[in-house]
């Protein structure tokens, strides 16, 4: 399959990054053939994790804002996807306008990563990041609670790399990234293989309850970054483990390595994971890219389409040089993100730490 073009907001179709699609006279998505297996019927999972129990403290006033947001948004996921995409676009543009600090952080990151682009192009990219995240919120909720709307919407390339590694008795460390369709990417992956995931628990207990329980419908195990025992067990069992090393967690467990040409604190957990498990058949490390190929203004009568890409395993990894290993991982992720940079979460402070500690670039 031909790789999609890199995003370029200077082109007329920059916000969609795909060729225009002719509109159908019907407002409904094309019907699936009778007997077509649904997402839930073909879902693959290593195990069904228990959901976290509800706590009565979640009814305290400090959580009312979250409950109100849920009450407003949850009914909307039962609208047609085309309407959800429209709402997601409007939501993203609204947040771009009102969330001043997040907008500034995004523009700062894009200025550092794309210094040769005119400022006007970077502003278009920043706005599209928020649009994609607004749509991604609906994609995530549907992935948790009504995934069958995504039946027959996904293609994949590179699956043989993962299958070959598992046929050799290897666990697979699948290096993901924080794309705007993060959890939908996980749901679509499990059409082809079961996977566990590593995650960082939310500070807000109600959000942690809500997100964790939603993800139990996707992943076999959700492994806290602090739970090394469960991680080792998954590796010893030969599972696929989704791990995203693309955020700045400082230098206590990381090194400085270039990311989009900018020195960035890069966590080195993936090279430690690659040393766990069987010495005869150590884990295979490869990267995953998830990508929405459909324009954000979903045409009438069309379903969205998503593409997953799995890279070949990293040979001779890890090496004796942790900086070289971190640089190598960053280069792979950067190459995948460049397929459409606006589908990566640039509003995180990716470059907040420098060699001497905290930087002031986001002030």
mmCIF file of C-alpha atoms in Angstrom:
data_model
loop_
_atom_site.group_PDB
_atom_site.id
_atom_site.type_symbol
_atom_site.label_atom_id
_atom_site.label_comp_id
_atom_site.label_asym_id
_atom_site.label_seq_id
_atom_site.Cartn_x
_atom_site.Cartn_y
_atom_site.Cartn_z
ATOM 1 C CA UNK A 1 0.000 0.000 0.000
ATOM 2 C CA UNK A 2 1.248 3.430 -0.903
ATOM 3 C CA UNK A 3 2.069 5.503 2.156
ATOM 4 C CA UNK A 4 -0.118 8.583 2.648
ATOM 5 C CA UNK A 5 1.431 11.938 1.923
ATOM 6 C CA UNK A 6 2.933 14.068 4.649
ATOM 7 C CA UNK A 7 0.556 16.750 5.927
ATOM 8 C CA UNK A 8 1.066 20.121 4.269
ATOM 9 C CA UNK A 9 -1.369 22.899 5.203
ATOM 10 C CA UNK A 10 -0.279 24.996 2.208
ATOM 11 C CA UNK A 11 -2.110 22.588 -0.109
ATOM 12 C CA UNK A 12 -5.802 23.142 -0.856
ATOM 13 C CA UNK A 13 -6.743 19.823 0.718
ATOM 14 C CA UNK A 14 -4.388 20.291 3.631
ATOM 15 C CA UNK A 15 -6.883 19.641 6.386
ATOM 16 C CA UNK A 16 -7.847 16.278 5.016
ATOM 17 C CA UNK A 17 -4.559 15.070 3.519
ATOM 18 C CA UNK A 18 -6.491 12.827 1.146
ATOM 19 C CA UNK A 19 -8.073 13.229 -2.245
ATOM 20 C CA UNK A 20 -11.582 14.684 -2.247
ATOM 21 C CA UNK A 21 -14.316 12.105 -1.998
ATOM 22 C CA UNK A 22 -17.498 12.400 -4.059
ATOM 23 C CA UNK A 23 -20.560 12.833 -1.925
ATOM 24 C CA UNK A 24 -23.387 10.353 -1.994
ATOM 25 C CA UNK A 25 -26.980 11.421 -2.165
ATOM 26 C CA UNK A 26 -27.724 9.169 0.806
ATOM 27 C CA UNK A 27 -27.160 10.439 4.344
ATOM 28 C CA UNK A 28 -26.679 6.925 5.660
ATOM 29 C CA UNK A 29 -23.459 4.932 5.661
ATOM 30 C CA UNK A 30 -23.406 2.156 3.059
ATOM 31 C CA UNK A 31 -24.922 -1.027 4.447
ATOM 32 C CA UNK A 32 -22.626 -3.899 5.326
ATOM 33 C CA UNK A 33 -23.214 -7.227 3.673
ATOM 34 C CA UNK A 34 -25.476 -9.515 5.636
ATOM 35 C CA UNK A 35 -23.465 -11.740 7.950
ATOM 36 C CA UNK A 36 -20.423 -9.417 8.080
ATOM 37 C CA UNK A 37 -18.634 -10.059 11.393
ATOM 38 C CA UNK A 38 -18.693 -7.051 13.696
ATOM 39 C CA UNK A 39 -15.823 -5.532 15.643
ATOM 40 C CA UNK A 40 -16.940 -7.215 18.848
ATOM 41 C CA UNK A 41 -17.273 -10.596 17.132
ATOM 42 C CA UNK A 42 -13.714 -10.506 15.784
ATOM 43 C CA UNK A 43 -12.162 -8.816 18.821
ATOM 44 C CA UNK A 44 -9.053 -10.543 20.209
ATOM 45 C CA UNK A 45 -8.144 -10.280 23.866
ATOM 46 C CA UNK A 46 -5.697 -12.139 26.113
ATOM 47 C CA UNK A 47 -8.088 -11.899 29.068
ATOM 48 C CA UNK A 48 -11.055 -9.892 30.326
ATOM 49 C CA UNK A 49 -9.877 -7.708 33.188
ATOM 50 C CA UNK A 50 -12.195 -6.913 36.083
ATOM 51 C CA UNK A 51 -13.568 -3.397 36.108
ATOM 52 C CA UNK A 52 -12.706 -1.045 38.939
ATOM 53 C CA UNK A 53 -15.437 -0.667 41.524
ATOM 54 C CA UNK A 54 -17.494 2.503 41.763
ATOM 55 C CA UNK A 55 -16.679 4.635 44.813
ATOM 56 C CA UNK A 56 -19.283 6.758 46.529
ATOM 57 C CA UNK A 57 -16.755 9.568 46.859
ATOM 58 C CA UNK A 58 -17.172 10.072 43.100
ATOM 59 C CA UNK A 59 -20.459 11.833 43.946
ATOM 60 C CA UNK A 60 -18.693 14.586 45.890
ATOM 61 C CA UNK A 61 -19.032 18.141 44.516
ATOM 62 C CA UNK A 62 -15.422 18.204 43.262
ATOM 63 C CA UNK A 63 -16.395 15.628 40.633
ATOM 64 C CA UNK A 64 -19.640 17.273 39.496
ATOM 65 C CA UNK A 65 -17.962 19.013 36.568
ATOM 66 C CA UNK A 66 -16.802 15.667 35.160
ATOM 67 C CA UNK A 67 -20.261 14.139 35.612
ATOM 68 C CA UNK A 68 -21.827 17.100 33.815
ATOM 69 C CA UNK A 69 -19.406 16.717 30.918
ATOM 70 C CA UNK A 70 -20.179 12.999 30.701
ATOM 71 C CA UNK A 71 -23.916 13.693 30.748
ATOM 72 C CA UNK A 72 -23.524 16.119 27.862
ATOM 73 C CA UNK A 73 -21.159 14.069 25.702
ATOM 74 C CA UNK A 74 -22.157 10.436 26.190
ATOM 75 C CA UNK A 75 -25.547 10.660 24.408
ATOM 76 C CA UNK A 76 -23.773 12.172 21.397
ATOM 77 C CA UNK A 77 -21.843 8.970 20.668
ATOM 78 C CA UNK A 78 -25.128 7.444 19.482
ATOM 79 C CA UNK A 79 -25.353 9.988 16.665
ATOM 80 C CA UNK A 80 -24.146 9.007 13.173
ATOM 81 C CA UNK A 81 -20.358 9.192 12.884
ATOM 82 C CA UNK A 82 -20.628 12.014 10.364
ATOM 83 C CA UNK A 83 -22.391 14.144 12.974
ATOM 84 C CA UNK A 84 -19.850 13.147 15.618
ATOM 85 C CA UNK A 85 -17.018 14.259 13.333
ATOM 86 C CA UNK A 86 -18.801 17.594 12.816
ATOM 87 C CA UNK A 87 -19.216 18.049 16.563
ATOM 88 C CA UNK A 88 -15.592 17.041 17.119
ATOM 89 C CA UNK A 89 -14.414 19.680 14.656
ATOM 90 C CA UNK A 90 -16.472 22.372 16.361
ATOM 91 C CA UNK A 91 -15.279 21.236 19.795
ATOM 92 C CA UNK A 92 -11.643 21.238 18.687
ATOM 93 C CA UNK A 93 -11.868 24.745 17.232
ATOM 94 C CA UNK A 94 -13.596 25.985 20.402
ATOM 95 C CA UNK A 95 -10.893 24.517 22.657
ATOM 96 C CA UNK A 96 -8.183 25.947 20.398
ATOM 97 C CA UNK A 97 -9.666 29.405 20.934
ATOM 98 C CA UNK A 98 -10.270 29.224 24.693
ATOM 99 C CA UNK A 99 -7.410 26.998 25.960
ATOM 100 C CA UNK A 100 -4.703 29.619 25.737
ATOM 101 C CA UNK A 101 -1.917 27.716 27.477
ATOM 102 C CA UNK A 102 -2.470 24.521 25.476
ATOM 103 C CA UNK A 103 -2.595 26.529 22.243
ATOM 104 C CA UNK A 104 0.668 28.292 23.118
ATOM 105 C CA UNK A 105 2.335 24.999 24.042
ATOM 106 C CA UNK A 106 1.238 23.493 20.724
ATOM 107 C CA UNK A 107 2.532 26.449 18.725
ATOM 108 C CA UNK A 108 5.811 26.372 20.653
ATOM 109 C CA UNK A 109 6.296 22.671 19.895
ATOM 110 C CA UNK A 110 5.504 23.173 16.222
ATOM 111 C CA UNK A 111 7.867 26.143 16.003
ATOM 112 C CA UNK A 112 10.673 24.012 17.427
ATOM 113 C CA UNK A 113 9.886 20.953 15.285
ATOM 114 C CA UNK A 114 9.111 22.780 12.024
ATOM 115 C CA UNK A 115 11.238 25.956 12.091
ATOM 116 C CA UNK A 116 11.261 26.210 8.273
ATOM 117 C CA UNK A 117 7.482 26.406 7.970
ATOM 118 C CA UNK A 118 5.874 29.862 7.889
ATOM 119 C CA UNK A 119 4.072 30.864 11.046
ATOM 120 C CA UNK A 120 0.715 30.836 9.244
ATOM 121 C CA UNK A 121 1.200 27.176 8.298
ATOM 122 C CA UNK A 122 2.094 26.241 11.850
ATOM 123 C CA UNK A 123 -1.061 27.961 13.083
ATOM 124 C CA UNK A 124 -3.123 25.922 10.621
ATOM 125 C CA UNK A 125 -1.388 22.777 11.838
ATOM 126 C CA UNK A 126 -2.028 23.689 15.478
ATOM 127 C CA UNK A 127 -5.714 24.258 14.835
ATOM 128 C CA UNK A 128 -5.942 20.917 13.010
ATOM 129 C CA UNK A 129 -4.308 19.171 15.997
ATOM 130 C CA UNK A 130 -7.202 20.379 18.152
ATOM 131 C CA UNK A 131 -9.756 19.431 15.487
ATOM 132 C CA UNK A 132 -8.304 15.916 15.317
ATOM 133 C CA UNK A 133 -8.352 15.675 19.099
ATOM 134 C CA UNK A 134 -11.988 16.783 19.215
ATOM 135 C CA UNK A 135 -12.855 14.037 16.751
ATOM 136 C CA UNK A 136 -10.579 11.674 18.653
ATOM 137 C CA UNK A 137 -12.649 12.142 21.799
ATOM 138 C CA UNK A 138 -15.710 10.758 20.009
ATOM 139 C CA UNK A 139 -13.626 8.015 18.374
ATOM 140 C CA UNK A 140 -12.352 6.970 21.792
ATOM 141 C CA UNK A 141 -15.770 6.864 23.426
ATOM 142 C CA UNK A 142 -17.179 4.854 20.534
ATOM 143 C CA UNK A 143 -14.199 2.492 20.735
ATOM 144 C CA UNK A 144 -15.085 1.838 24.377
ATOM 145 C CA UNK A 145 -18.873 1.675 24.236
ATOM 146 C CA UNK A 146 -20.129 1.118 20.665
ATOM 147 C CA UNK A 147 -17.205 -0.185 18.622
ATOM 148 C CA UNK A 148 -19.312 -1.855 15.953
ATOM 149 C CA UNK A 149 -19.703 1.476 14.163
ATOM 150 C CA UNK A 150 -16.109 0.870 13.017
ATOM 151 C CA UNK A 151 -16.793 -2.519 11.421
ATOM 152 C CA UNK A 152 -14.956 -2.852 8.096
ATOM 153 C CA UNK A 153 -13.133 0.483 8.444
ATOM 154 C CA UNK A 154 -9.525 -0.654 8.941
ATOM 155 C CA UNK A 155 -6.576 -1.908 6.918
ATOM 156 C CA UNK A 156 -3.126 -2.932 8.138
ATOM 157 C CA UNK A 157 0.377 -3.269 6.758
ATOM 158 C CA UNK A 158 3.362 -4.962 8.376
ATOM 159 C CA UNK A 159 1.301 -7.455 10.379
ATOM 160 C CA UNK A 160 3.673 -10.209 9.273
ATOM 161 C CA UNK A 161 6.456 -8.716 11.408
ATOM 162 C CA UNK A 162 4.413 -9.208 14.565
ATOM 163 C CA UNK A 163 3.113 -12.638 13.531
ATOM 164 C CA UNK A 164 6.621 -13.876 12.700
ATOM 165 C CA UNK A 165 7.939 -12.728 16.081
ATOM 166 C CA UNK A 166 5.147 -14.482 17.933
ATOM 167 C CA UNK A 167 5.628 -17.638 15.881
ATOM 168 C CA UNK A 168 9.215 -17.609 17.141
ATOM 169 C CA UNK A 169 7.902 -17.587 20.710
ATOM 170 C CA UNK A 170 8.746 -13.942 21.321
ATOM 171 C CA UNK A 171 6.790 -11.332 23.204
ATOM 172 C CA UNK A 172 6.392 -8.106 21.252
ATOM 173 C CA UNK A 173 7.011 -4.607 22.597
ATOM 174 C CA UNK A 174 4.891 -2.436 20.324
ATOM 175 C CA UNK A 175 6.091 1.160 20.465
ATOM 176 C CA UNK A 176 3.095 3.404 19.967
ATOM 177 C CA UNK A 177 2.674 7.153 20.250
ATOM 178 C CA UNK A 178 0.057 9.528 21.580
ATOM 179 C CA UNK A 179 -1.979 9.952 18.432
ATOM 180 C CA UNK A 180 -5.330 11.702 18.645
ATOM 181 C CA UNK A 181 -7.125 8.405 17.895
ATOM 182 C CA UNK A 182 -5.203 6.661 20.679
ATOM 183 C CA UNK A 183 -7.775 4.230 22.109
ATOM 184 C CA UNK A 184 -9.508 3.644 18.795
ATOM 185 C CA UNK A 185 -6.115 2.584 17.494
ATOM 186 C CA UNK A 186 -6.011 -0.030 20.234
ATOM 187 C CA UNK A 187 -9.501 -1.249 19.404
ATOM 188 C CA UNK A 188 -8.632 -1.589 15.706
ATOM 189 C CA UNK A 189 -5.383 -3.402 16.495
ATOM 190 C CA UNK A 190 -7.304 -6.040 18.407
ATOM 191 C CA UNK A 191 -9.047 -6.982 15.186
ATOM 192 C CA UNK A 192 -5.730 -8.602 14.249
ATOM 193 C CA UNK A 193 -3.985 -9.490 17.515
ATOM 194 C CA UNK A 194 -4.585 -9.357 21.255
ATOM 195 C CA UNK A 195 -2.568 -6.825 23.192
ATOM 196 C CA UNK A 196 -1.867 -5.649 26.711
ATOM 197 C CA UNK A 197 -0.956 -2.031 27.338
ATOM 198 C CA UNK A 198 1.233 -0.054 29.697
ATOM 199 C CA UNK A 199 -0.249 3.151 31.055
ATOM 200 C CA UNK A 200 0.258 5.881 33.596
ATOM 201 C CA UNK A 201 -2.681 6.074 36.053
ATOM 202 C CA UNK A 202 -4.695 9.312 36.062
ATOM 203 C CA UNK A 203 -4.289 11.645 39.014
ATOM 204 C CA UNK A 204 -8.048 12.235 39.102
ATOM 205 C CA UNK A 205 -9.645 9.109 40.598
ATOM 206 C CA UNK A 206 -12.959 9.473 38.763
ATOM 207 C CA UNK A 207 -11.213 9.860 35.401
ATOM 208 C CA UNK A 208 -9.039 6.870 36.241
ATOM 209 C CA UNK A 209 -12.154 4.792 37.001
ATOM 210 C CA UNK A 210 -13.868 5.887 33.800
ATOM 211 C CA UNK A 211 -10.861 5.451 31.462
ATOM 212 C CA UNK A 212 -9.651 2.193 32.977
ATOM 213 C CA UNK A 213 -13.099 0.604 32.763
ATOM 214 C CA UNK A 214 -13.530 1.781 29.179
ATOM 215 C CA UNK A 215 -10.236 0.204 28.214
ATOM 216 C CA UNK A 216 -11.138 -3.149 29.738
ATOM 217 C CA UNK A 217 -13.264 -3.585 26.605
ATOM 218 C CA UNK A 218 -10.117 -3.322 24.473
ATOM 219 C CA UNK A 219 -6.995 -4.579 26.221
ATOM 220 C CA UNK A 220 -6.356 -7.837 28.021
ATOM 221 C CA UNK A 221 -4.251 -6.291 30.781
ATOM 222 C CA UNK A 222 -3.630 -2.665 31.620
ATOM 223 C CA UNK A 223 -0.239 -2.571 33.273
ATOM 224 C CA UNK A 224 0.641 0.405 35.422
ATOM 225 C CA UNK A 225 4.110 1.783 34.730
ATOM 226 C CA UNK A 226 4.840 0.991 38.399
ATOM 227 C CA UNK A 227 3.725 -2.657 38.187
ATOM 228 C CA UNK A 228 6.855 -4.455 37.021
ATOM 229 C CA UNK A 229 5.618 -7.865 38.157
ATOM 230 C CA UNK A 230 2.608 -7.801 35.812
ATOM 231 C CA UNK A 231 4.815 -6.505 33.023
ATOM 232 C CA UNK A 232 7.318 -9.322 33.412
ATOM 233 C CA UNK A 233 4.474 -11.863 33.526
ATOM 234 C CA UNK A 234 3.049 -10.557 30.247
ATOM 235 C CA UNK A 235 6.454 -10.760 28.593
ATOM 236 C CA UNK A 236 7.038 -14.278 29.907
ATOM 237 C CA UNK A 237 3.618 -15.255 28.539
ATOM 238 C CA UNK A 238 4.632 -14.024 25.079
ATOM 239 C CA UNK A 239 2.055 -11.229 24.892
ATOM 240 C CA UNK A 240 2.045 -8.119 22.736
ATOM 241 C CA UNK A 241 2.556 -5.085 24.979
ATOM 242 C CA UNK A 242 1.685 -1.636 23.712
ATOM 243 C CA UNK A 243 4.006 1.009 25.164
ATOM 244 C CA UNK A 244 4.245 4.686 24.193
ATOM 245 C CA UNK A 245 7.656 6.279 24.925
ATOM 246 C CA UNK A 246 6.975 9.636 23.242
ATOM 247 C CA UNK A 247 6.459 11.938 26.244
ATOM 248 C CA UNK A 248 8.820 13.853 28.518
ATOM 249 C CA UNK A 249 9.214 12.204 31.936
ATOM 250 C CA UNK A 250 12.539 13.831 32.770
ATOM 251 C CA UNK A 251 15.981 12.288 32.962
ATOM 252 C CA UNK A 252 15.682 10.038 36.014
ATOM 253 C CA UNK A 253 14.912 7.128 33.685
ATOM 254 C CA UNK A 254 15.833 8.726 30.396
ATOM 255 C CA UNK A 255 18.470 10.465 28.300
ATOM 256 C CA UNK A 256 18.592 13.437 25.977
ATOM 257 C CA UNK A 257 18.038 12.439 22.357
ATOM 258 C CA UNK A 258 16.916 14.465 19.323
ATOM 259 C CA UNK A 259 13.221 14.447 18.449
ATOM 260 C CA UNK A 260 12.324 16.469 15.351
ATOM 261 C CA UNK A 261 15.831 17.897 15.616
ATOM 262 C CA UNK A 262 15.276 19.177 19.162
ATOM 263 C CA UNK A 263 17.059 17.711 22.224
ATOM 264 C CA UNK A 264 14.337 15.955 24.215
ATOM 265 C CA UNK A 265 14.232 13.937 27.427
ATOM 266 C CA UNK A 266 13.578 10.429 26.129
ATOM 267 C CA UNK A 267 12.604 7.560 28.397
ATOM 268 C CA UNK A 268 14.710 4.428 27.927
ATOM 269 C CA UNK A 269 12.207 1.898 29.256
ATOM 270 C CA UNK A 270 11.878 0.161 25.879
ATOM 271 C CA UNK A 271 15.498 -0.975 25.913
ATOM 272 C CA UNK A 272 15.022 -2.366 29.421
ATOM 273 C CA UNK A 273 11.881 -4.194 28.324
ATOM 274 C CA UNK A 274 13.815 -5.740 25.444
ATOM 275 C CA UNK A 275 16.133 -7.421 27.968
ATOM 276 C CA UNK A 276 13.344 -9.130 29.898
ATOM 277 C CA UNK A 277 11.908 -12.579 29.326
ATOM 278 C CA UNK A 278 13.617 -15.477 27.599
ATOM 279 C CA UNK A 279 17.276 -15.041 26.698
ATOM 280 C CA UNK A 280 16.862 -17.493 23.817
ATOM 281 C CA UNK A 281 13.818 -15.635 22.463
ATOM 282 C CA UNK A 282 13.943 -12.077 23.828
ATOM 283 C CA UNK A 283 11.087 -9.677 23.113
ATOM 284 C CA UNK A 284 10.916 -8.199 19.624
ATOM 285 C CA UNK A 285 10.651 -4.400 19.564
ATOM 286 C CA UNK A 286 8.725 -2.772 16.722
ATOM 287 C CA UNK A 287 6.690 0.401 16.233
ATOM 288 C CA UNK A 288 3.016 0.998 15.505
ATOM 289 C CA UNK A 289 1.387 3.858 13.631
ATOM 290 C CA UNK A 290 -2.376 4.498 13.677
ATOM 291 C CA UNK A 291 -3.817 6.898 11.131
ATOM 292 C CA UNK A 292 -7.233 8.192 10.121
ATOM 293 C CA UNK A 293 -7.177 8.480 6.333
ATOM 294 C CA UNK A 294 -10.688 9.902 6.057
ATOM 295 C CA UNK A 295 -11.181 13.682 5.872
ATOM 296 C CA UNK A 296 -12.449 15.179 9.091
ATOM 297 C CA UNK A 297 -15.560 16.404 7.228
ATOM 298 C CA UNK A 298 -16.808 12.873 6.649
ATOM 299 C CA UNK A 299 -18.797 12.819 3.380
ATOM 300 C CA UNK A 300 -22.386 11.623 3.347
ATOM 301 C CA UNK A 301 -22.830 7.937 2.778
ATOM 302 C CA UNK A 302 -19.219 7.161 3.704
ATOM 303 C CA UNK A 303 -17.681 5.364 6.640
ATOM 304 C CA UNK A 304 -14.297 6.509 7.959
ATOM 305 C CA UNK A 305 -11.211 4.515 7.109
ATOM 306 C CA UNK A 306 -8.179 3.893 9.295
ATOM 307 C CA UNK A 307 -4.789 2.387 8.530
ATOM 308 C CA UNK A 308 -2.397 0.646 10.910
ATOM 309 C CA UNK A 309 1.297 0.230 10.144
ATOM 310 C CA UNK A 310 3.681 -2.075 12.019
ATOM 311 C CA UNK A 311 7.387 -1.615 11.337
ATOM 312 C CA UNK A 312 9.955 -4.423 11.147
ATOM 313 C CA UNK A 313 11.530 -5.344 14.471
ATOM 314 C CA UNK A 314 14.549 -3.357 15.578
ATOM 315 C CA UNK A 315 17.636 -5.472 14.916
ATOM 316 C CA UNK A 316 20.583 -5.346 17.312
ATOM 317 C CA UNK A 317 18.428 -3.638 19.914
ATOM 318 C CA UNK A 318 19.257 -2.753 22.572
ATOM 319 C CA UNK A 319 22.862 -1.837 21.951
ATOM 320 C CA UNK A 320 25.450 -0.808 24.537
ATOM 321 C CA UNK A 321 24.692 2.874 23.893
ATOM 322 C CA UNK A 322 21.445 4.064 25.477
ATOM 323 C CA UNK A 323 21.628 7.465 23.771
ATOM 324 C CA UNK A 324 21.983 5.811 20.369
ATOM 325 C CA UNK A 325 19.041 3.524 21.191
ATOM 326 C CA UNK A 326 16.867 6.451 22.290
ATOM 327 C CA UNK A 327 17.813 8.368 19.152
ATOM 328 C CA UNK A 328 16.910 5.385 17.018
ATOM 329 C CA UNK A 329 13.468 5.021 18.624
ATOM 330 C CA UNK A 330 12.799 8.759 18.290
ATOM 331 C CA UNK A 331 13.753 8.675 14.605
ATOM 332 C CA UNK A 332 11.321 5.823 13.940
ATOM 333 C CA UNK A 333 8.458 7.536 15.772
ATOM 334 C CA UNK A 334 9.239 10.854 14.116
ATOM 335 C CA UNK A 335 9.098 9.250 10.673
ATOM 336 C CA UNK A 336 5.665 7.805 11.451
ATOM 337 C CA UNK A 337 4.334 11.022 12.980
ATOM 338 C CA UNK A 338 5.382 12.937 9.860
ATOM 339 C CA UNK A 339 2.817 10.979 7.822
ATOM 340 C CA UNK A 340 0.358 13.482 9.283
ATOM 341 C CA UNK A 341 1.815 15.524 12.155
ATOM 342 C CA UNK A 342 -1.586 16.938 13.076
ATOM 343 C CA UNK A 343 -2.734 13.520 14.318
ATOM 344 C CA UNK A 344 -0.139 13.585 17.122
ATOM 345 C CA UNK A 345 -0.796 15.345 20.452
ATOM 346 C CA UNK A 346 1.464 18.375 20.118
ATOM 347 C CA UNK A 347 -0.210 20.084 23.092
ATOM 348 C CA UNK A 348 1.927 18.061 25.531
ATOM 349 C CA UNK A 349 5.107 19.784 26.711
ATOM 350 C CA UNK A 350 7.448 17.435 24.884
ATOM 351 C CA UNK A 351 10.524 19.619 25.362
ATOM 352 C CA UNK A 352 10.019 20.812 28.939
ATOM 353 C CA UNK A 353 13.289 19.263 30.165
ATOM 354 C CA UNK A 354 16.758 20.045 28.869
ATOM 355 C CA UNK A 355 20.183 18.630 29.760
ATOM 356 C CA UNK A 356 20.304 20.850 32.857
ATOM 357 C CA UNK A 357 16.705 20.269 33.957
ATOM 358 C CA UNK A 358 13.535 22.268 33.366
ATOM 359 C CA UNK A 359 13.511 24.725 30.478
ATOM 360 C CA UNK A 360 11.539 27.954 30.189
ATOM 361 C CA UNK A 361 10.521 27.637 26.545
ATOM 362 C CA UNK A 362 6.827 27.318 27.444
ATOM 363 C CA UNK A 363 6.639 30.542 29.462
#
